């Protein structure tokens, strides 16, 4: 249980509602900030103001899945108020407290470092990233259906990167009856792709593999789908880029060539906020429990 643990949860979207619910179930003392437009009553939860004072007793500061933007602003859809994580706020946090988010941008990493505060990025945990790949793959399928006039069944799909997201997506597309080509860089990944019935190829071959592709999904967070690659795609192809912003596609060239290319961030929060919130909450609670045990004050 999290009895006696002071959590301040600042900003976020519908996913955080599930996180708040689970934290209170675990008996944490929860203060929420940035939810003034939300009427849902949360029993046992304190509604706070976004001031440094609110953070003075916090053991954990929980930020939205993307932490903060690079100017320090915290995304918060349930308030009109602008919330920024600046030096005053971090200086107010006790040095033993930690900041939790899904993934952190450079600003947040540098600020946490500067103030000697622990920063936990939940999506770095393999289990969290793998669970999260399930709503991500479903969201990618939704986008594919919305943006094509063919079925996924019988289509020629390509998935670039067979990591936690790519593997789940490739298997999901295959399950729907697509032929799946998988772009990899390691021999183990090539062998795994072959074993799973995909058509593997090594990334340096990418430009030679695109001739008959209907749907190209990228999960590699580097510029991979270059102008040269796009030039080889049929005009009917649709590119769905799942990699974190700015994605790995030359969107400018895709538009020039008349190929539909979509950057698709935050799919779990769009297609399944409740499931996505539950995934975040489970990882978060485990991490807070572990951190608290190390501080020697878990119950
Ligand atoms: P991951 O497990 O690290 O997978 C990334 C894959 O990319 C790995 O297989 C890696 O290959 C491959 N890769 C990286 N650089 C490469 C390169 N230069 N050439 C060839 N392959 C390369 O990460 P993940 O959890 O699947 O996440 C992938 C991306 O999706 C991230 O940017 C993440 O933020 C994003 N994401 C987006 C959503 C959404 O809603 N759109 C949801 C979840 C995650 P190796 O295996 O050889 O290292």
Tab-separated table of N, CA and C and ligand atoms in Angstrom, residues 103 123 126 129-130 132-133 136 160-167 183-186 189 203 218-222 224 241-245 264-269, ligand 1:
chain	number	residue	atom	x	y	z
A	103	UNK	N	7.691	9.563	-20.527
A	103	UNK	CA	9.010	9.816	-21.133
A	103	UNK	C	9.330	11.298	-20.964
A	123	UNK	N	7.978	4.635	-19.442
A	123	UNK	CA	7.980	3.901	-20.711
A	123	UNK	C	9.346	3.275	-21.003
A	126	UNK	N	10.503	-2.164	-19.760
A	126	UNK	CA	10.066	-3.054	-20.840
A	126	UNK	C	8.615	-3.468	-20.681
A	129	UNK	N	6.284	-0.653	-21.641
A	129	UNK	CA	6.311	-0.402	-23.096
A	129	UNK	C	5.610	-1.530	-23.861
A	130	UNK	N	5.749	-2.755	-23.367
A	130	UNK	CA	5.096	-3.884	-24.072
A	130	UNK	C	3.580	-3.821	-23.874
A	132	UNK	N	1.901	-1.199	-23.318
A	132	UNK	CA	1.478	-0.008	-24.059
A	132	UNK	C	1.435	-0.259	-25.570
A	133	UNK	N	2.190	-1.251	-26.022
A	133	UNK	CA	2.196	-1.544	-27.463
A	133	UNK	C	0.847	-2.107	-27.921
A	136	UNK	N	-1.350	0.798	-28.723
A	136	UNK	CA	-0.682	1.491	-29.845
A	136	UNK	C	-0.978	0.761	-31.160
A	160	UNK	N	8.651	-1.017	-39.931
A	160	UNK	CA	10.076	-0.723	-39.752
A	160	UNK	C	10.397	-0.689	-38.258
A	161	UNK	N	11.324	-1.554	-37.838
A	161	UNK	CA	11.700	-1.664	-36.424
A	161	UNK	C	10.850	-2.715	-35.742
A	162	UNK	N	11.503	-3.805	-35.316
A	162	UNK	CA	10.744	-4.854	-34.612
A	162	UNK	C	11.066	-4.802	-33.133
A	163	UNK	N	10.841	-3.653	-32.537
A	163	UNK	CA	11.020	-3.530	-31.085
A	163	UNK	C	9.705	-3.862	-30.410
A	164	UNK	N	9.469	-3.202	-29.284
A	164	UNK	CA	8.286	-3.559	-28.491
A	164	UNK	C	7.005	-3.195	-29.228
A	165	UNK	N	6.989	-2.043	-29.887
A	165	UNK	CA	5.792	-1.628	-30.626
A	165	UNK	C	5.705	-2.366	-31.971
A	166	UNK	N	6.833	-2.426	-32.685
A	166	UNK	CA	6.836	-2.999	-34.036
A	166	UNK	C	6.415	-4.457	-34.045
A	167	UNK	N	6.895	-5.214	-33.060
A	167	UNK	CA	6.577	-6.644	-33.025
A	167	UNK	C	5.080	-6.859	-32.793
A	183	UNK	N	11.354	-4.548	-41.485
A	183	UNK	CA	12.698	-3.983	-41.638
A	183	UNK	C	13.438	-4.014	-40.305
A	184	UNK	N	14.593	-4.677	-40.278
A	184	UNK	CA	15.349	-4.852	-39.027
A	184	UNK	C	16.815	-4.515	-39.268
A	185	UNK	N	17.597	-4.445	-38.162
A	185	UNK	CA	19.038	-4.220	-38.364
A	185	UNK	C	19.878	-5.328	-37.730
A	186	UNK	N	19.280	-6.169	-36.899
A	186	UNK	CA	20.072	-7.206	-36.230
A	186	UNK	C	19.689	-8.601	-36.740
A	189	UNK	N	16.877	-10.257	-34.878
A	189	UNK	CA	15.556	-9.741	-35.251
A	189	UNK	C	15.122	-10.334	-36.585
A	203	UNK	N	17.655	-3.109	-42.996
A	203	UNK	CA	17.290	-1.721	-43.292
A	203	UNK	C	18.048	-1.094	-44.468
A	218	UNK	N	6.129	3.053	-39.536
A	218	UNK	CA	7.479	3.232	-38.999
A	218	UNK	C	7.453	3.318	-37.471
A	219	UNK	N	8.354	2.574	-36.820
A	219	UNK	CA	8.498	2.705	-35.352
A	219	UNK	C	9.909	3.127	-34.958
A	220	UNK	N	10.754	3.453	-35.962
A	220	UNK	CA	12.150	3.797	-35.662
A	220	UNK	C	12.278	5.322	-35.485
A	221	UNK	N	12.736	5.747	-34.309
A	221	UNK	CA	12.780	7.201	-34.060
A	221	UNK	C	14.001	7.893	-34.664
A	222	UNK	N	14.220	7.682	-35.964
A	222	UNK	CA	15.296	8.347	-36.721
A	222	UNK	C	14.767	8.624	-38.115
A	224	UNK	N	14.302	7.743	-41.338
A	224	UNK	CA	14.439	6.438	-41.988
A	224	UNK	C	13.668	6.420	-43.308
A	241	UNK	N	3.407	6.937	-39.264
A	241	UNK	CA	4.652	7.020	-38.499
A	241	UNK	C	4.333	7.067	-37.007
A	242	UNK	N	4.731	6.017	-36.306
A	242	UNK	CA	4.422	5.908	-34.879
A	242	UNK	C	5.559	6.406	-33.998
A	243	UNK	N	6.729	6.610	-34.589
A	243	UNK	CA	7.897	6.987	-33.783
A	243	UNK	C	7.659	8.343	-33.121
A	244	UNK	N	8.299	8.549	-31.976
A	244	UNK	CA	8.060	9.787	-31.234
A	244	UNK	C	8.458	11.001	-32.089
A	245	UNK	N	7.822	12.143	-31.785
A	245	UNK	CA	8.014	13.358	-32.583
A	245	UNK	C	9.483	13.681	-32.741
A	264	UNK	N	1.588	9.824	-36.009
A	264	UNK	CA	0.494	9.354	-35.142
A	264	UNK	C	0.964	9.199	-33.703
A	265	UNK	N	1.170	10.326	-33.004
A	265	UNK	CA	1.638	10.211	-31.615
A	265	UNK	C	0.492	9.930	-30.649
A	266	UNK	N	0.834	9.407	-29.477
A	266	UNK	CA	-0.138	9.296	-28.377
A	266	UNK	C	-1.338	8.425	-28.666
A	267	UNK	N	-1.174	7.374	-29.456
A	267	UNK	CA	-2.341	6.548	-29.809
A	267	UNK	C	-3.018	5.889	-28.609
A	268	UNK	N	-2.265	5.353	-27.630
A	268	UNK	CA	-2.961	4.706	-26.504
A	268	UNK	C	-3.949	5.653	-25.819
A	269	UNK	N	-3.539	6.908	-25.641
A	269	UNK	CA	-4.407	7.884	-24.974
A	269	UNK	C	-5.612	8.254	-25.823
B	1	LIG	P1	11.984	-0.034	-29.090
B	1	LIG	O1	11.478	-1.251	-28.406
B	1	LIG	O2	13.278	0.535	-28.670
B	1	LIG	O3	11.987	-0.308	-30.665
B	1	LIG	C1	12.607	0.534	-31.590
B	1	LIG	C2	13.098	-0.333	-32.720
B	1	LIG	O4	13.743	0.501	-33.648
B	1	LIG	C3	14.122	-1.385	-32.275
B	1	LIG	O5	13.747	-2.621	-32.829
B	1	LIG	C4	15.423	-0.891	-32.880
B	1	LIG	O6	16.267	-1.919	-33.349
B	1	LIG	C5	14.938	-0.128	-34.083
B	1	LIG	N1	15.912	0.879	-34.502
B	1	LIG	C6	16.327	1.980	-33.797
B	1	LIG	N2	17.201	2.688	-34.539
B	1	LIG	C7	17.357	2.029	-35.704
B	1	LIG	C8	18.124	2.264	-36.868
B	1	LIG	N3	18.914	3.347	-36.970
B	1	LIG	N4	18.028	1.372	-37.881
B	1	LIG	C9	17.256	0.299	-37.780
B	1	LIG	N5	16.487	0.016	-36.710
B	1	LIG	C10	16.543	0.872	-35.686
B	1	LIG	O7	10.938	1.141	-28.939
B	1	LIG	P2	9.354	1.027	-28.882
B	1	LIG	O8	8.918	0.975	-27.466
B	1	LIG	O9	8.904	-0.023	-29.838
B	1	LIG	O10	8.953	2.457	-29.428
B	1	LIG	C11	9.286	2.812	-30.756
B	1	LIG	C12	8.884	4.255	-31.022
B	1	LIG	O11	7.468	4.359	-30.947
B	1	LIG	C13	9.424	5.255	-30.001
B	1	LIG	O12	9.767	6.442	-30.643
B	1	LIG	C14	8.251	5.474	-29.048
B	1	LIG	O13	8.320	6.730	-28.399
B	1	LIG	C15	7.121	5.402	-30.037
B	1	LIG	N6	5.808	5.079	-29.490
B	1	LIG	C16	4.771	5.711	-30.081
B	1	LIG	C17	3.489	5.436	-29.678
B	1	LIG	C18	2.361	6.137	-30.392
B	1	LIG	O14	1.274	6.218	-29.855
B	1	LIG	N7	2.598	6.614	-31.586
B	1	LIG	C19	3.248	4.526	-28.636
B	1	LIG	C20	4.343	3.861	-28.069
B	1	LIG	C21	5.629	4.157	-28.505
B	1	LIG	P3	17.130	-2.857	-32.374
B	1	LIG	O15	16.130	-3.836	-31.814
B	1	LIG	O16	18.103	-3.459	-33.283
B	1	LIG	O17	17.702	-1.953	-31.324
